[in-house]
Coordinates of C-alpha atoms in Angstrom, one line a residue:
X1 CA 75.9 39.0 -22.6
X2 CA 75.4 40.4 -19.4
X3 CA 77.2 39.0 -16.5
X4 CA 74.2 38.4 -14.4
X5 CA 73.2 35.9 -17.3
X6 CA 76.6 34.3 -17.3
X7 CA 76.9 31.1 -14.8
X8 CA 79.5 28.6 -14.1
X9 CA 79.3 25.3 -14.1
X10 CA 79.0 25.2 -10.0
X11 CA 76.0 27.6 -10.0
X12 CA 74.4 25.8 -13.0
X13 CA 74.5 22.5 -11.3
X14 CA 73.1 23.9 -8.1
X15 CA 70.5 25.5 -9.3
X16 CA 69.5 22.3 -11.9
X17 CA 69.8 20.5 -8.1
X18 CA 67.5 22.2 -6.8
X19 CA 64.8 22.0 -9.4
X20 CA 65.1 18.4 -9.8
X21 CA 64.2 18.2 -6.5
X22 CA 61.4 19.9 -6.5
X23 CA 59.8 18.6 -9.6
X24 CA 60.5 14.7 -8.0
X25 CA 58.5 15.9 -5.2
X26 CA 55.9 17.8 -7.7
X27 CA 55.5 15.4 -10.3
X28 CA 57.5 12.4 -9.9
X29 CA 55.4 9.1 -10.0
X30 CA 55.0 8.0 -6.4
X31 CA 53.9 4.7 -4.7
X32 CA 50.3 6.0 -4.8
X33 CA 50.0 6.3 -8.5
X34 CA 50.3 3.0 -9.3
X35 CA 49.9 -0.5 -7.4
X36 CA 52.7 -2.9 -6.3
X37 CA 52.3 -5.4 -8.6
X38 CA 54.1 -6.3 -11.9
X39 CA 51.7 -4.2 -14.2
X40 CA 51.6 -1.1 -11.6
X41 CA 55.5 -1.4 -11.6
X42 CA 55.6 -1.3 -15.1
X43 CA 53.0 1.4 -15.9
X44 CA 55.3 3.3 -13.2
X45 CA 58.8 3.2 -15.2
X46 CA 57.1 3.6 -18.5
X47 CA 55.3 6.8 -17.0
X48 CA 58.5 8.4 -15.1
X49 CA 60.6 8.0 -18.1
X50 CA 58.1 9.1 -20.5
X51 CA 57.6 12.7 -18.8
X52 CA 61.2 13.0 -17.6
X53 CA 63.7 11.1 -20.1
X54 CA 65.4 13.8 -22.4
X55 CA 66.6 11.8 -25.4
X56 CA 63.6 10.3 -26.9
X57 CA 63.5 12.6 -30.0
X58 CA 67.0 12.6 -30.3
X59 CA 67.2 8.9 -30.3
X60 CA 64.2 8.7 -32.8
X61 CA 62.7 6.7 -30.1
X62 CA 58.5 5.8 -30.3
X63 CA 57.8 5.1 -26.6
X64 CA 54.5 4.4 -27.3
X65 CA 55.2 1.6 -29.4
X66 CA 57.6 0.5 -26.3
X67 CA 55.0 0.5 -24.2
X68 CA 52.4 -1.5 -26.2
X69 CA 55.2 -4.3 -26.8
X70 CA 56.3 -4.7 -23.7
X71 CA 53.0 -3.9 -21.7
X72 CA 51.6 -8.0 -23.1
X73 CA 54.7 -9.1 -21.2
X74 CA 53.8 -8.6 -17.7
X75 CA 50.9 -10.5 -15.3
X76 CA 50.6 -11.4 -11.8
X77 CA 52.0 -14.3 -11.7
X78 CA 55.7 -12.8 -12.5
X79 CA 58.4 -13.0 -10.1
X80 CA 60.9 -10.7 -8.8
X81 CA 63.6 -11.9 -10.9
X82 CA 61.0 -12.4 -14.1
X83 CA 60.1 -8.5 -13.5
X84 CA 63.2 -7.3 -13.7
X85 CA 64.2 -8.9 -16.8
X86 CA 61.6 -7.5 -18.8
X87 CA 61.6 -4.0 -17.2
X88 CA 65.9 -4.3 -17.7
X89 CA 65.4 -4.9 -21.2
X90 CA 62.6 -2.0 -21.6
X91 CA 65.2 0.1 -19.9
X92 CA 67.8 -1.1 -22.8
X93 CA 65.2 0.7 -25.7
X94 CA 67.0 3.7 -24.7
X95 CA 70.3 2.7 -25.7
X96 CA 71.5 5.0 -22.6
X97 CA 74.5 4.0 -19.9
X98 CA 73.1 6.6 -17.6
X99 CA 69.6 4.3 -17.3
X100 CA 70.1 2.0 -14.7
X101 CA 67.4 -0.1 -12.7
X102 CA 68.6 -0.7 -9.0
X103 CA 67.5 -3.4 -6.8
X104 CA 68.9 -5.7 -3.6
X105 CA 69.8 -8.5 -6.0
X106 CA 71.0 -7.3 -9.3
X107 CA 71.0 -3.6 -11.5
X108 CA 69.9 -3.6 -14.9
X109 CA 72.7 -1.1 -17.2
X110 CA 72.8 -0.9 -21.0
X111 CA 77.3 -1.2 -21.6
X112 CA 76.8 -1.7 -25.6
X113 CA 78.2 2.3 -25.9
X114 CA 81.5 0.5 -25.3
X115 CA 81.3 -2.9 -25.1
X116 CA 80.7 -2.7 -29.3
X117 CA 83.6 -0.5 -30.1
X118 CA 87.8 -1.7 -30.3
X119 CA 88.6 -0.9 -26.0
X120 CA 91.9 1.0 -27.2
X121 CA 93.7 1.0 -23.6
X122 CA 95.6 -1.9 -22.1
X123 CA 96.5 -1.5 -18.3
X124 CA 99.6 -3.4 -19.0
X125 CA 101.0 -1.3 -21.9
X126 CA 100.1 1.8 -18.9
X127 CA 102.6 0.2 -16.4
X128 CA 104.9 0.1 -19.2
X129 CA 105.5 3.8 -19.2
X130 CA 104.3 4.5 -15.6
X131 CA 107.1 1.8 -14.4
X132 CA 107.2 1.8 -10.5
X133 CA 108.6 5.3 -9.6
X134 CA 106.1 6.9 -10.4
X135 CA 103.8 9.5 -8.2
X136 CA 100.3 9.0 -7.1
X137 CA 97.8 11.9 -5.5
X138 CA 94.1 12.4 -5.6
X139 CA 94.0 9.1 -7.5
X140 CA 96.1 10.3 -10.0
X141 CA 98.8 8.6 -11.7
X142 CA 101.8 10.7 -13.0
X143 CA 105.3 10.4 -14.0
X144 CA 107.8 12.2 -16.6
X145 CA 108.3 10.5 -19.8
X146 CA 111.7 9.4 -21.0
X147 CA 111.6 12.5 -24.2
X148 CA 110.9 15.0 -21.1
X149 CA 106.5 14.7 -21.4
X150 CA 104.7 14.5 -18.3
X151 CA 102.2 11.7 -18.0
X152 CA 98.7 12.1 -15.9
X153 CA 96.8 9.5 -15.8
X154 CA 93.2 10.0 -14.4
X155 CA 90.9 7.1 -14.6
X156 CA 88.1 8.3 -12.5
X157 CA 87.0 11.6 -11.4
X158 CA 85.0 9.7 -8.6
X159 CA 87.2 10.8 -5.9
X160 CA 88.1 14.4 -4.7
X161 CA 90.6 16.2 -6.9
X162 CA 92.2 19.1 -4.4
X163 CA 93.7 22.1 -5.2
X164 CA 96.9 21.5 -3.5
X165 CA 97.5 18.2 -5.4
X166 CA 96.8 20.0 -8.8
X167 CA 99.7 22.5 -7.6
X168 CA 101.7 19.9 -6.4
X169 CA 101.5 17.5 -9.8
X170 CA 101.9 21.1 -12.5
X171 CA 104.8 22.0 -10.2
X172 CA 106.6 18.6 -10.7
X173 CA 105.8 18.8 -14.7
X174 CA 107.2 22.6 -14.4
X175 CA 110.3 21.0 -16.3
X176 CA 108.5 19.4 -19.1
X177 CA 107.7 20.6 -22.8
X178 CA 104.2 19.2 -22.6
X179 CA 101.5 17.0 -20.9
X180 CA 99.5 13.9 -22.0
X181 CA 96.2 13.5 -19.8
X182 CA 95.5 9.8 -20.3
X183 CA 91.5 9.5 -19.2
X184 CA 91.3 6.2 -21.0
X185 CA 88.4 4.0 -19.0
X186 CA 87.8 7.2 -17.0
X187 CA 84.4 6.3 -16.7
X188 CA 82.8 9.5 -15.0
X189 CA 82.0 10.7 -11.5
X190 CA 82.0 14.1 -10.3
X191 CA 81.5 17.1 -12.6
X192 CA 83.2 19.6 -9.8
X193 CA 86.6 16.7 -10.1
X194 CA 86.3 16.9 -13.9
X195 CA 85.9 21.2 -14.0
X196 CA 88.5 21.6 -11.4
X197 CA 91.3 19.6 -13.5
X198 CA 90.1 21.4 -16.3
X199 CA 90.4 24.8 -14.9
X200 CA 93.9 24.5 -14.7
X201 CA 94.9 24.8 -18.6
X202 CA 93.0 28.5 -19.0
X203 CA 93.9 31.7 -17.8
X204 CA 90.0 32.9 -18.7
X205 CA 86.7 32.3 -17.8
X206 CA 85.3 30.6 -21.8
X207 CA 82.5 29.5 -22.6
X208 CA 82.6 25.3 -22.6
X209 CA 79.0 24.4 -23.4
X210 CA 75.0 24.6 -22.9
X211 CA 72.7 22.6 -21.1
X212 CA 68.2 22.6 -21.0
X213 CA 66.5 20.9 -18.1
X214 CA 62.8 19.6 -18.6
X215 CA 59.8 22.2 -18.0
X216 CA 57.2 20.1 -18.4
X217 CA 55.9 16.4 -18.9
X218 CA 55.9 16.7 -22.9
X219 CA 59.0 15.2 -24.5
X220 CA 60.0 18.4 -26.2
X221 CA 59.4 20.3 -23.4
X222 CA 62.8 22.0 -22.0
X223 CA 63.5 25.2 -21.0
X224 CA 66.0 27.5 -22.9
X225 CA 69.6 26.8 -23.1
X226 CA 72.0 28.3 -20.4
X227 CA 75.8 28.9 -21.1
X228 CA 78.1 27.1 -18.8
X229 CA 81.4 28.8 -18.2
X230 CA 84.6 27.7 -17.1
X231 CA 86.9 29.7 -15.1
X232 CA 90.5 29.7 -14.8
X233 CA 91.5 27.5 -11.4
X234 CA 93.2 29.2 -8.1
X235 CA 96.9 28.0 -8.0
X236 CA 99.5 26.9 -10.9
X237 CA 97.9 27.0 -14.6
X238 CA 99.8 25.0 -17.5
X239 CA 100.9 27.5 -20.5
X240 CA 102.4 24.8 -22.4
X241 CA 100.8 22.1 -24.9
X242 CA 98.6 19.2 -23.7
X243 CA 97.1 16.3 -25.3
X244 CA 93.9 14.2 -23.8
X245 CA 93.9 10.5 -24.8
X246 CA 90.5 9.3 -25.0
X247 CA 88.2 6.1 -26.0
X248 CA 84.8 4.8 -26.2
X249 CA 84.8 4.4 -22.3
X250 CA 85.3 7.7 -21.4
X251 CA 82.1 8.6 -20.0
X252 CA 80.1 11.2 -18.3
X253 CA 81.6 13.5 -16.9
X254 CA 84.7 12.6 -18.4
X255 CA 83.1 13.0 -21.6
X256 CA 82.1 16.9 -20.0
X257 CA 86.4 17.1 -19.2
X258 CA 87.3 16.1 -23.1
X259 CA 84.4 18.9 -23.7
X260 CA 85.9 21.7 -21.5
X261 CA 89.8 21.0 -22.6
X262 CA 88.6 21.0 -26.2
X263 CA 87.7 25.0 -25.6
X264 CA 90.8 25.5 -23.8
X265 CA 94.4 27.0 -25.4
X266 CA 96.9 24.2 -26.6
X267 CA 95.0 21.4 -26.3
X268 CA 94.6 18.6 -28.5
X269 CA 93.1 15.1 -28.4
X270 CA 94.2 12.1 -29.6
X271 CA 92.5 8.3 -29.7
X272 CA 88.9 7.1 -29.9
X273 CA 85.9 8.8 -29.8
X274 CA 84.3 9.2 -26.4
X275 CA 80.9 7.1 -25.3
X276 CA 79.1 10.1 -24.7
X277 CA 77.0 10.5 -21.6
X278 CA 75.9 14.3 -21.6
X279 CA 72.4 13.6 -19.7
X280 CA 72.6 14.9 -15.9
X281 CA 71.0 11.9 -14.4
X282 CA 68.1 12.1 -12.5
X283 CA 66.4 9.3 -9.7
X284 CA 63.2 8.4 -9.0
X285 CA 61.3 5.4 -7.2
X286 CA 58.9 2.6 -8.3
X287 CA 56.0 1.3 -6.3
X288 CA 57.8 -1.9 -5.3
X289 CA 61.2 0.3 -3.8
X290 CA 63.1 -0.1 -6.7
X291 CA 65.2 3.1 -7.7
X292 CA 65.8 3.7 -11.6
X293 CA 68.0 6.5 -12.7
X294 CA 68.0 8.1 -16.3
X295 CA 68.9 11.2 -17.9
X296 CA 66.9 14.2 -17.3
X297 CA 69.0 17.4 -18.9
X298 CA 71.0 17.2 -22.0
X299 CA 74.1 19.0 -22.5
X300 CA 76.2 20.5 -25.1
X301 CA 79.3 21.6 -26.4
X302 CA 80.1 25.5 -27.5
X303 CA 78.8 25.1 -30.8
X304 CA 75.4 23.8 -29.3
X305 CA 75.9 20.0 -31.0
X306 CA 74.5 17.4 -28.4
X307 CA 77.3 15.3 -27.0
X308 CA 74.9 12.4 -25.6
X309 CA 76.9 10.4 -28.5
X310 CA 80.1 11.2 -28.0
X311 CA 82.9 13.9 -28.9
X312 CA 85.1 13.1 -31.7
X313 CA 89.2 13.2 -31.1
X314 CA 91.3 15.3 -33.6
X315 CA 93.2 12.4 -34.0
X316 CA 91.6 9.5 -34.9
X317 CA 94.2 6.7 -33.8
X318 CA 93.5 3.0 -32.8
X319 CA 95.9 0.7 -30.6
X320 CA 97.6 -2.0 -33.0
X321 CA 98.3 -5.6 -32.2
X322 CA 102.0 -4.6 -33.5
X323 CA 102.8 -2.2 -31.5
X324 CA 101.2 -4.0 -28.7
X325 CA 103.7 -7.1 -29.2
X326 CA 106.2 -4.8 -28.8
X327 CA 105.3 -3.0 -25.9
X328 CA 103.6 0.0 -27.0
X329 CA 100.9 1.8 -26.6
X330 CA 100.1 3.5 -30.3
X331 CA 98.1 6.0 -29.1
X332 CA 100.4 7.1 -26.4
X333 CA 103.6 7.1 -29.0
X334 CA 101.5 9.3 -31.8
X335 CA 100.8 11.8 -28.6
X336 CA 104.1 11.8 -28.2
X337 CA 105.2 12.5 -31.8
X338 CA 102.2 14.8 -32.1
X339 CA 104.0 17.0 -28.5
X340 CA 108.0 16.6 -30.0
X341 CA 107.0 17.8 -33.6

C-alpha cells in the first residue's frame, strides 16, 4: 500500500477530530430541533443516537422498537430527576460503557461489561509484590520481581506518559529476563498514553488495527476502513519477552494497548478477557443542557474482528480463592511461570 495511504494512529485521530467536529456543527441535533420539555428531550437523545451511534447492527439492536417503548413513558408533568431515570435506562438498551448521560446532579453509565464478570485483580495481593520500595513515574508503578522479572503496573492511561519516564523505567528493567505489564482495572484514557507505551516493544512501524467513522445518518452508513499503524517509539525499546495481564475492566483505550501489544514481537497475554470499548466516543447536547456521550467510530484489530466486546487473552487464567489465602496473585504467578519456562 502506498505510504501516502498509510496513517498512524496520531494522524488518524486528528483527522477523525476534525470531522466530528464538523458533522456536530452540521448535523448534530441542536436546541432548536426539539423543545425543552420531557418529550423534546427525549425525541432529542433518541434522534442523536439513532443517526450517530455505530453499534446498533452489531448489537442486533431495533431502535425503533426502543423508541416506541419508551416514548409512552414521558409527559409534562415529569421531573428532572423522573427524566433522567427513564432516559438513563433508554441509554442502558445499548449495553455500551462509553454512553453516558451527564448532568449537575447525577450521570447515567451502563458498568454491567464488568460488574457481571469474576473482577480478577485485588489491590492487596498488588502491594504484595510491589512491597514499599518500589518506583513510581508517570503514574506508573514498577519494581523487579524476586525471580529477576520487572513489574509495571499501569492502571490508567489518563495521565501523561513521557518519553523520558519510559527511558528511565526500560533502563531500570535493562537487567531483567522479561516484563509483566499489569493493566488490570486500567480503565482507559488517552489513546496517545496507551500508543506511546506501546511503541516501545517494536522496532517497526506494524499494522495494529482499522477503524470507519460515520458518513451519513443511516445506521450502516460508514466510510471505508483506514489502517492504523504503530511506529516504533524514540528512546529505549524492549527486545526481550513481555506479558500483559488483563481483565474484564480493562477498558478503552486500554483495551486499544492489549490490541497494539498483541501485534507486537514477544508478547503474550495472560488473565481475563478485556471489556471491550473500541467506539471513539463522540458528545453532543440536549435541548435542556444535558451532555450525552456515545460511541461514534468503531475500531478493530489487524484481522478486521470488531473489538467493541472485548479481546480474548492467550491465557485464559482466573484468580483463586487458594491462592488468594495464601497471598497470591494466580494470574501474576502463571505470568511468571509462563516468563521462567
Amino acid at each position: 500500500m502506498p505510504t501516502n495511504v498509510k496513517s498512524t494512529f496520531h494522524q488518524a485521530t486528528a483527522f477523525l477530530c476534525l470531522l466530528l467536529t464538523l458533522l456536530n456543527l452540521s448535523s448534530c441535533v441542536t436546541n432548536d430541533d426539539y423543545p425543552d420539555n420531557p418529550q423534546g428531550n427525549f425525541e432529542a437523545l433518541w434522534k442523536i443516537l439513532d443517526e450517530h451511534y455505530c453499534f446498533f447492527e452489531q448489537k442486533g439492536i431495533n431502535w425503533n422498537e426502543v423508541h416506541n417503548r419508551y416514548a409512552k413513558q414521558f409527559d409534562g408533568g415529569m421531573s428532572e430527576s423522573q427524566q433522567f431515570e427513564v432516559l438513563a435506562n433508554l441509554l442502558s438498551e445499548l449495553k455500551d460503557g462509553h454512553v453516558n448521560l451527564y448532568t449537575s446532579f447525577n450521570m447515567a453509565r451502563y458498568w454491567s461489561w464488568h460488574e457481571n464478570y469474576p473482577k480478577n485483580y485485588s489491590d492487596s495481593l498488588e502491594r504484595k509484590y510491589l512491597k514499599t520500595d518500589y518506583l513510581i513515574a508517570s503514574g506508573m508503578d514498577y519494581t523487579i520481581l524476586d525471580d529477576n522479572i520487572g513489574y509495571l503496573r499501569c492502571e490508567s492511561f489518563q495521565r501523561g506518559i513521557g518519553a523520558g519516564n519510559l527511558d528511565d523505567i526500560l533502563l531500570y528493567f535493562q537487567p531483567c529476563k522479561a516484563i509483566i505489564i499489569d493493566i488490570r482495572n486500567n480503565g482507559g484514557g488517552a489513546l496517545t498514553n496507551a500508543e506511546e507505551l506501546a511503541a516501545r516493544f517494536t522496532n517497526k512501524e506494524i499494522l495494529v488495527g482499522y477503524m470507519q467513522h460515520k458518513t451519513g445518518k443511516g445506521h450502516n452508513d460508514f466510510s471505508a476502513m483506514k489502517e492504523q499503524t504503530l511506529k516504533p517509539g524514540k528512546g529505549i525499546r524492549w527486545q526481550k519477552p513481555v506479558v500483559v495481564l488483563t481483565n474484564r475492566s480493562v477498558f478503552s483505550a486500554a483495551n486499544e494497548f492489549v490490541k497494539y501489544m498483541r501485534c507486537c514481537p514477544n508478547v503474550q497475554t495472560v488473565g481475563d478477557r478485556t471489556g471491550g470499548g473500541s467506539g471513539l466516543p463522540f458528545s453532543s447536547e440536549l435541548p435542556n443542557g444535558w451532555s450525552v456521550r456515545f460511541s461514534a467510530c468503531p475500531m478493530y484489530d489487524k484481522d478486521k474482528v470488531l473489538t467493541e466486546f472485548g479481546i480474548d487473552p492467550d491465557y485464559k487464567i482466573n484468580l483463586t480463592d487458594a491462592d488468594f489465602q495464601q497471598g497470591k496473585d494466580t494470574i501474576i504467578e502463571f505470568a511468571r511461570k509462563l516468563l521462567n519456562s
